[in-house]
Amino acid sequence: MNIDSIISDLIFIKPEIAIAATLVLIVLVDLISPKSKTALPYISLLGIAIAGVFVVQQFGTAEFAFKTSLSSGMFAADDFGSFFKIIVLLASVFVIFFSISSSEIKSVNDHLGEYYTLMFGMILGMFFMVSASDLVLIFISIELLSLSSYVLAGFVKNTVRSSEASLKYVIYGGVSSGIMLFGISLIYGLTGTTNLYEINSIIQIQSFPHITFLIATLFITVGLGFKISAAPFHFWTPDVYEGAPLPITAYLSVASKAAGFAVLIRFIKITFINSIDHHGNWELLNIIDWRSIIVLLSILSMTLGNFTALWQDNLKRMLAYSSIAQAGYMLLGIAVLSDQGLTATMIYFIVYLFMNLGAFFVVMLIANEIGSEDIEDYKGLGKTMPFLGVTLAFFLLSLAGIPPTAGFIGKVVLFIALVDANMIAVAVIALLNTVVSLYYYVRVLKNLYLVQVDEEKPVIKLSFANGFVIILLAAPILIFGVYFTPIVNFAKNSINILGF
Amino acid sequence: MQLPILSLITFLPIFGMIIILALPKAQTKVIKSFTLLITGIQVILAIFIMANYNYALGGIFEEATFQFIEKWRWIDIDGFSWLGKFKVDYFLGIDGISAPLVLLTAIVTFIATISSWTINKSIKGYFALFLLLDTGMMGVFVSLDFFLFFIFWEVMLLPMYFLIGVWGGPRREYAAIKFFIYTFLGSIFILIVMIGLYFSTTEILADGTRAFTFNLLAMMDPNNATETGILSPLNPSNLRLIAYIALFAGFAVKIPMFPFHTWLPDAHVEAPTAISVILAGILLKMGTYGILRVSFPIFPEITQQLIWYIALFGMINIIYGALCAMAQRDFKKLIAYSSVSHMGYVLLGMASLNTLGVSGAVFQMFNHGIITSMLFLIVGVIYDRTHTRMLDELGGLGVKMPAYMGFVTVAFFAAIGLPGLSGFISEAFVFLGAFGEPLIRVITVISTLGIILGAGYMLWALQRVYLGKFNEKWEGIRDLDLREYAMLAPLTIIVIFLGVYPSAMLDLMNTSVNTMVQFMHDVQVHYSSLVSFK
């Protein structure tokens, strides 16, 4: 790698450069004119828009940047990465909208500069994560994401639960990073390289002590499982989700999870692939039984997530367990180990983005008014907040997978992939899980509408801007629920991972 | 291009729902009248469909003999390396099995709208959900694409949950969630079988290539089966049997078939009168309709293997439902259990797989829809006046309410199966058909006990509520008002008319039932040759 090639490769990381430049700009604006806090969200949105244009331009590229040899590099600019960058950017746009109207964030208005700076730190980390094809770059970008999110989780300093969330996140995160790094060092010790492509070509021809290799891989999976909050690495999730400011919770549950999934998929597919047949089935090297590992993680996540969610009284915490269960559904698509399963997971992610963000946003707006996230305090809210009630019900039903919402389409596509791969027992377990999940989602509906409240409360008005954001989140769920061709096409055309 | 009348009748309520959502909350009169208008137009459309219906065409498995067909490509995605093409059709059409149920849905929904006039809580929400439910029900009966069918099937869950849960009685929360979870659990089995069938069936497209399909009619043709599909008849394994049982269980929850029936009494007791009418009059028919439309023609060889069991469950429903009804002290619960018993006749008739029995089953679906709606309305009339449904608190009401007593008599005797009223014809057909099938003859004979038990609990209820000593508590009770006449009179006319002239309905379904019976027979021969060929 010489300096010229590095400079010429910079064109492949234009989106990342745009994000980094915005980060610097936010710091500068905050320093130069501390009074112009209100401009910061709009600067952020502008930066995201520019990065978005670059990402869209990059669709169709399939090149290595920062090459370490002729056929491998640190960074893979491909459609698969761009897809997840779009997911991250969309989530960021909505989370910035959320932050504008969040009362929690307003309470720390003096530090808005840091808030948006750290958020761009997260975006930058995630951008490198989804494209990284080298274990070192993967690790560094995960750390960039994590460190920024540790601080953001505890951003509301004056509340105890926020600080507690941050501390727990740091401890769990630190341990899992350490384990992952140990796994990476073992892989390096065995193969002499950290590049995924090079590891692949080495393990194709050489054989290794099976148990060491398995342990190394599992250690890396622990780190990634932590990021996607899959059981049994999920213990931080409920506490952090409950304690963090709500926009950040929403962000962690969608963007950070998406980035984690992207790394996991790339890691499995590139490192362990042997060949892909013409139906898009991945023939993996016979070293590690990935299907069993992922099915196990998935069933654990679904079942633990759903059953624990049944007992939750705090809606934020319930949604945290629900997002663990949702991670379980999405893992199913990967367990199929084919392009079809991958497409299903990606379709699910598009849908999940809208429905999960929507649910968190409505919960935040309700908490702004009533100062509580307790499900028992939601009694009769369907009357006093008609629009929020209806939309919350809609988002929750989409999470449960009831037609005609897009959540149903996401699940159907997953089950189609599972049945096609003859994984019927797993599909049945997942379907039974959706029945369990229906119970706790409907419990919220029950409190919103069914429970009789004696006192008459005035109807609470919703601001136009917030109503508009909710419509932006809800409309795609309804439209894609009835006509899902666009999302299927988008996912289908984005499955190209560089090298295969 | 012909008028897309089935889309019209299906989506008219959704259109009405959108208008209602736009109306101001306080305009309750307008909202009610508008709903009545929408459901009234639906009845007119249904009558128009019947008037233009060609009695000579059979339907069942042949697209060309379905009527009022609408077929559009809804989802069309190309270029999957693993699937080739993914397509879903928007495919509507009716035959002699679905036509009576379309008519039934229109009539019962219209009557239920009149019955909903007494709703006085969140009127806007009620009628919006009511119309959404209407679309879901109509859609199930007209769709011929499994994917579409399933979406309509699920769409009605949510409005039903709210209609029971918000406007229901004291234990409404429990009843609503129980209904929701039970039916949702049932539908996931339908979903998984649907996907399995999708991968076992290909269909020739316009350009000559083959693609997987959700088309129900294509699934019925063994020539469309793929070699390796998991539910393909070419692929001998137990999976088809397991899938059949799963699918059957999914539908059985809705019927409701013993032992999946426990949600029904709860839902009925808590639901407001109009919703009980919809539930018993239409929703229960979806289960048996689904079995006739999906399970039977797609899995004919398995159906043949299992008819003894289907008849057995029919018998259990008949006897068990009747015994439970006899033990009830709550008038509405009694009627609810009588539904369980009467739906057993449908199962028994279907199991016979001959023309008489299947006609009896389809006719019974229609008749039960009308008669049971009347019975629930009758309970509603009393409940509105006395606010009790306990049989022993009532008594001698017939003297004070002569006009009402007239309707009660017709409905009760129709439910018992008195000759001259519609219930008799369908029950007689069911028993004649089932008796003609040697395999299930014993079951049929035992099932006839249900008639005696039915007469027992109905007459006993009649005696306790309407005859005997008058309970002085209800001194000032008034007879029917105009609105109640408007709900009960049309149904009474239908019951008497079809009792005297059943051909009106039997002719409608006759060709299709014959086609169905013939198809089940032919295709079985075909299937066994397929297997022996293997």
JSON list of C-alpha atoms in Angstrom, two decimals, chain B residues 195-290:
[
{"chain": "B", "resi": 195, "resn": "ILE", "atom": "CA", "xyz": [-46.13, -21.68, 1.84]},
{"chain": "B", "resi": 196, "resn": "GLY", "atom": "CA", "xyz": [-45.62, -25.42, 1.55]},
{"chain": "B", "resi": 197, "resn": "LEU", "atom": "CA", "xyz": [-48.24, -25.63, -1.17]},
{"chain": "B", "resi": 198, "resn": "TYR", "atom": "CA", "xyz": [-46.69, -22.65, -2.93]},
{"chain": "B", "resi": 199, "resn": "PHE", "atom": "CA", "xyz": [-43.45, -24.57, -3.38]},
{"chain": "B", "resi": 200, "resn": "SER", "atom": "CA", "xyz": [-45.31, -27.64, -4.58]},
{"chain": "B", "resi": 201, "resn": "THR", "atom": "CA", "xyz": [-47.28, -26.01, -7.37]},
{"chain": "B", "resi": 202, "resn": "THR", "atom": "CA", "xyz": [-46.25, -24.34, -10.58]},
{"chain": "B", "resi": 203, "resn": "GLU", "atom": "CA", "xyz": [-48.48, -22.68, -13.07]},
{"chain": "B", "resi": 204, "resn": "ILE", "atom": "CA", "xyz": [-48.02, -22.01, -16.77]},
{"chain": "B", "resi": 205, "resn": "LEU", "atom": "CA", "xyz": [-47.80, -18.30, -17.38]},
{"chain": "B", "resi": 206, "resn": "ALA", "atom": "CA", "xyz": [-48.84, -16.35, -20.44]},
{"chain": "B", "resi": 207, "resn": "ASP", "atom": "CA", "xyz": [-45.32, -16.55, -21.89]},
{"chain": "B", "resi": 208, "resn": "GLY", "atom": "CA", "xyz": [-45.25, -20.34, -21.58]},
{"chain": "B", "resi": 209, "resn": "THR", "atom": "CA", "xyz": [-42.84, -20.56, -18.66]},
{"chain": "B", "resi": 210, "resn": "ARG", "atom": "CA", "xyz": [-43.75, -22.08, -15.32]},
{"chain": "B", "resi": 211, "resn": "ALA", "atom": "CA", "xyz": [-43.66, -20.31, -11.99]},
{"chain": "B", "resi": 212, "resn": "PHE", "atom": "CA", "xyz": [-44.62, -21.14, -8.41]},
{"chain": "B", "resi": 213, "resn": "THR", "atom": "CA", "xyz": [-48.08, -19.93, -7.61]},
{"chain": "B", "resi": 214, "resn": "PHE", "atom": "CA", "xyz": [-50.55, -19.26, -4.82]},
{"chain": "B", "resi": 215, "resn": "ASN", "atom": "CA", "xyz": [-53.47, -19.89, -7.16]},
{"chain": "B", "resi": 216, "resn": "LEU", "atom": "CA", "xyz": [-55.89, -22.20, -5.35]},
{"chain": "B", "resi": 217, "resn": "LEU", "atom": "CA", "xyz": [-57.22, -23.68, -8.58]},
{"chain": "B", "resi": 218, "resn": "ALA", "atom": "CA", "xyz": [-53.73, -24.49, -9.83]},
{"chain": "B", "resi": 219, "resn": "MET", "atom": "CA", "xyz": [-53.01, -26.25, -6.54]},
{"chain": "B", "resi": 220, "resn": "MET", "atom": "CA", "xyz": [-55.98, -28.56, -7.14]},
{"chain": "B", "resi": 221, "resn": "ASP", "atom": "CA", "xyz": [-54.55, -29.93, -10.37]},
{"chain": "B", "resi": 222, "resn": "PRO", "atom": "CA", "xyz": [-52.00, -32.71, -9.78]},
{"chain": "B", "resi": 223, "resn": "ASN", "atom": "CA", "xyz": [-50.49, -31.92, -13.19]},
{"chain": "B", "resi": 224, "resn": "ASN", "atom": "CA", "xyz": [-49.18, -28.70, -11.72]},
{"chain": "B", "resi": 225, "resn": "ALA", "atom": "CA", "xyz": [-47.36, -30.45, -8.90]},
{"chain": "B", "resi": 226, "resn": "THR", "atom": "CA", "xyz": [-43.60, -30.15, -8.81]},
{"chain": "B", "resi": 227, "resn": "GLU", "atom": "CA", "xyz": [-41.39, -33.19, -8.53]},
{"chain": "B", "resi": 228, "resn": "THR", "atom": "CA", "xyz": [-39.66, -32.20, -5.32]},
{"chain": "B", "resi": 229, "resn": "GLY", "atom": "CA", "xyz": [-42.13, -29.87, -3.61]},
{"chain": "B", "resi": 230, "resn": "ILE", "atom": "CA", "xyz": [-42.57, -30.85, 0.01]},
{"chain": "B", "resi": 231, "resn": "LEU", "atom": "CA", "xyz": [-46.35, -31.05, -0.26]},
{"chain": "B", "resi": 232, "resn": "SER", "atom": "CA", "xyz": [-46.40, -32.37, -3.78]},
{"chain": "B", "resi": 233, "resn": "PRO", "atom": "CA", "xyz": [-48.51, -35.50, -4.38]},
{"chain": "B", "resi": 234, "resn": "LEU", "atom": "CA", "xyz": [-45.61, -36.80, -6.47]},
{"chain": "B", "resi": 235, "resn": "ASN", "atom": "CA", "xyz": [-43.46, -36.83, -3.42]},
{"chain": "B", "resi": 236, "resn": "PRO", "atom": "CA", "xyz": [-44.85, -39.60, -1.24]},
{"chain": "B", "resi": 237, "resn": "SER", "atom": "CA", "xyz": [-44.38, -38.86, 2.41]},
{"chain": "B", "resi": 238, "resn": "ASN", "atom": "CA", "xyz": [-46.39, -38.25, 5.51]},
{"chain": "B", "resi": 239, "resn": "LEU", "atom": "CA", "xyz": [-45.97, -34.53, 5.13]},
{"chain": "B", "resi": 240, "resn": "ARG", "atom": "CA", "xyz": [-49.16, -34.16, 3.14]},
{"chain": "B", "resi": 241, "resn": "LEU", "atom": "CA", "xyz": [-51.09, -35.84, 5.90]},
{"chain": "B", "resi": 242, "resn": "ILE", "atom": "CA", "xyz": [-49.49, -33.63, 8.55]},
{"chain": "B", "resi": 243, "resn": "ALA", "atom": "CA", "xyz": [-50.13, -30.54, 6.44]},
{"chain": "B", "resi": 244, "resn": "TYR", "atom": "CA", "xyz": [-53.74, -31.55, 5.98]},
{"chain": "B", "resi": 245, "resn": "ILE", "atom": "CA", "xyz": [-54.24, -31.92, 9.71]},
{"chain": "B", "resi": 246, "resn": "ALA", "atom": "CA", "xyz": [-52.53, -28.58, 10.38]},
{"chain": "B", "resi": 247, "resn": "LEU", "atom": "CA", "xyz": [-54.67, -26.83, 7.78]},
{"chain": "B", "resi": 248, "resn": "PHE", "atom": "CA", "xyz": [-57.79, -28.52, 9.07]},
{"chain": "B", "resi": 249, "resn": "ALA", "atom": "CA", "xyz": [-56.98, -27.45, 12.62]},
{"chain": "B", "resi": 250, "resn": "GLY", "atom": "CA", "xyz": [-56.46, -23.88, 11.40]},
{"chain": "B", "resi": 251, "resn": "PHE", "atom": "CA", "xyz": [-59.92, -23.86, 9.87]},
{"chain": "B", "resi": 252, "resn": "ALA", "atom": "CA", "xyz": [-61.45, -25.84, 12.72]},
{"chain": "B", "resi": 253, "resn": "VAL", "atom": "CA", "xyz": [-60.67, -23.08, 15.21]},
{"chain": "B", "resi": 254, "resn": "LYS", "atom": "CA", "xyz": [-63.07, -20.83, 13.32]},
{"chain": "B", "resi": 255, "resn": "ILE", "atom": "CA", "xyz": [-65.92, -23.40, 12.97]},
{"chain": "B", "resi": 256, "resn": "PRO", "atom": "CA", "xyz": [-65.36, -23.97, 15.98]},
{"chain": "B", "resi": 257, "resn": "MET", "atom": "CA", "xyz": [-64.77, -27.67, 16.11]},
{"chain": "B", "resi": 258, "resn": "PHE", "atom": "CA", "xyz": [-64.36, -29.54, 19.39]},
{"chain": "B", "resi": 259, "resn": "PRO", "atom": "CA", "xyz": [-61.81, -29.25, 21.09]},
{"chain": "B", "resi": 260, "resn": "PHE", "atom": "CA", "xyz": [-61.01, -25.79, 19.67]},
{"chain": "B", "resi": 261, "resn": "HIS", "atom": "CA", "xyz": [-64.39, -24.34, 20.55]},
{"chain": "B", "resi": 262, "resn": "THR", "atom": "CA", "xyz": [-63.77, -22.85, 23.97]},
{"chain": "B", "resi": 263, "resn": "TRP", "atom": "CA", "xyz": [-63.33, -19.30, 22.70]},
{"chain": "B", "resi": 264, "resn": "LEU", "atom": "CA", "xyz": [-66.82, -19.25, 21.25]},
{"chain": "B", "resi": 265, "resn": "PRO", "atom": "CA", "xyz": [-69.05, -19.13, 24.35]},
{"chain": "B", "resi": 266, "resn": "ASP", "atom": "CA", "xyz": [-66.84, -16.45, 25.89]},
{"chain": "B", "resi": 267, "resn": "ALA", "atom": "CA", "xyz": [-66.81, -14.34, 22.77]},
{"chain": "B", "resi": 268, "resn": "HIS", "atom": "CA", "xyz": [-70.54, -14.63, 22.29]},
{"chain": "B", "resi": 269, "resn": "VAL", "atom": "CA", "xyz": [-71.51, -13.87, 25.83]},
{"chain": "B", "resi": 270, "resn": "GLU", "atom": "CA", "xyz": [-69.39, -10.73, 25.92]},
{"chain": "B", "resi": 271, "resn": "ALA", "atom": "CA", "xyz": [-69.94, -9.43, 22.39]},
{"chain": "B", "resi": 272, "resn": "PRO", "atom": "CA", "xyz": [-72.67, -6.91, 21.71]},
{"chain": "B", "resi": 273, "resn": "THR", "atom": "CA", "xyz": [-75.71, -8.38, 19.94]},
{"chain": "B", "resi": 274, "resn": "ALA", "atom": "CA", "xyz": [-74.77, -7.21, 16.45]},
{"chain": "B", "resi": 275, "resn": "ILE", "atom": "CA", "xyz": [-71.30, -8.68, 16.77]},
{"chain": "B", "resi": 276, "resn": "SER", "atom": "CA", "xyz": [-72.67, -12.00, 18.01]},
{"chain": "B", "resi": 277, "resn": "VAL", "atom": "CA", "xyz": [-74.85, -12.01, 14.94]},
{"chain": "B", "resi": 278, "resn": "ILE", "atom": "CA", "xyz": [-71.86, -11.45, 12.66]},
{"chain": "B", "resi": 279, "resn": "LEU", "atom": "CA", "xyz": [-69.76, -13.95, 14.57]},
{"chain": "B", "resi": 280, "resn": "ALA", "atom": "CA", "xyz": [-72.30, -16.77, 14.46]},
{"chain": "B", "resi": 281, "resn": "GLY", "atom": "CA", "xyz": [-73.88, -15.80, 11.18]},
{"chain": "B", "resi": 282, "resn": "ILE", "atom": "CA", "xyz": [-70.76, -15.35, 9.07]},
{"chain": "B", "resi": 283, "resn": "LEU", "atom": "CA", "xyz": [-67.46, -15.93, 10.82]},
{"chain": "B", "resi": 284, "resn": "LEU", "atom": "CA", "xyz": [-68.16, -19.52, 11.77]},
{"chain": "B", "resi": 285, "resn": "LYS", "atom": "CA", "xyz": [-68.94, -20.30, 8.13]},
{"chain": "B", "resi": 286, "resn": "MET", "atom": "CA", "xyz": [-65.44, -19.30, 7.14]},
{"chain": "B", "resi": 287, "resn": "GLY", "atom": "CA", "xyz": [-64.01, -22.37, 8.82]},
{"chain": "B", "resi": 288, "resn": "THR", "atom": "CA", "xyz": [-66.21, -24.81, 6.94]},
{"chain": "B", "resi": 289, "resn": "TYR", "atom": "CA", "xyz": [-65.92, -22.79, 3.76]},
{"chain": "B", "resi": 290, "resn": "GLY", "atom": "CA", "xyz": [-62.13, -22.92, 4.02]}
]
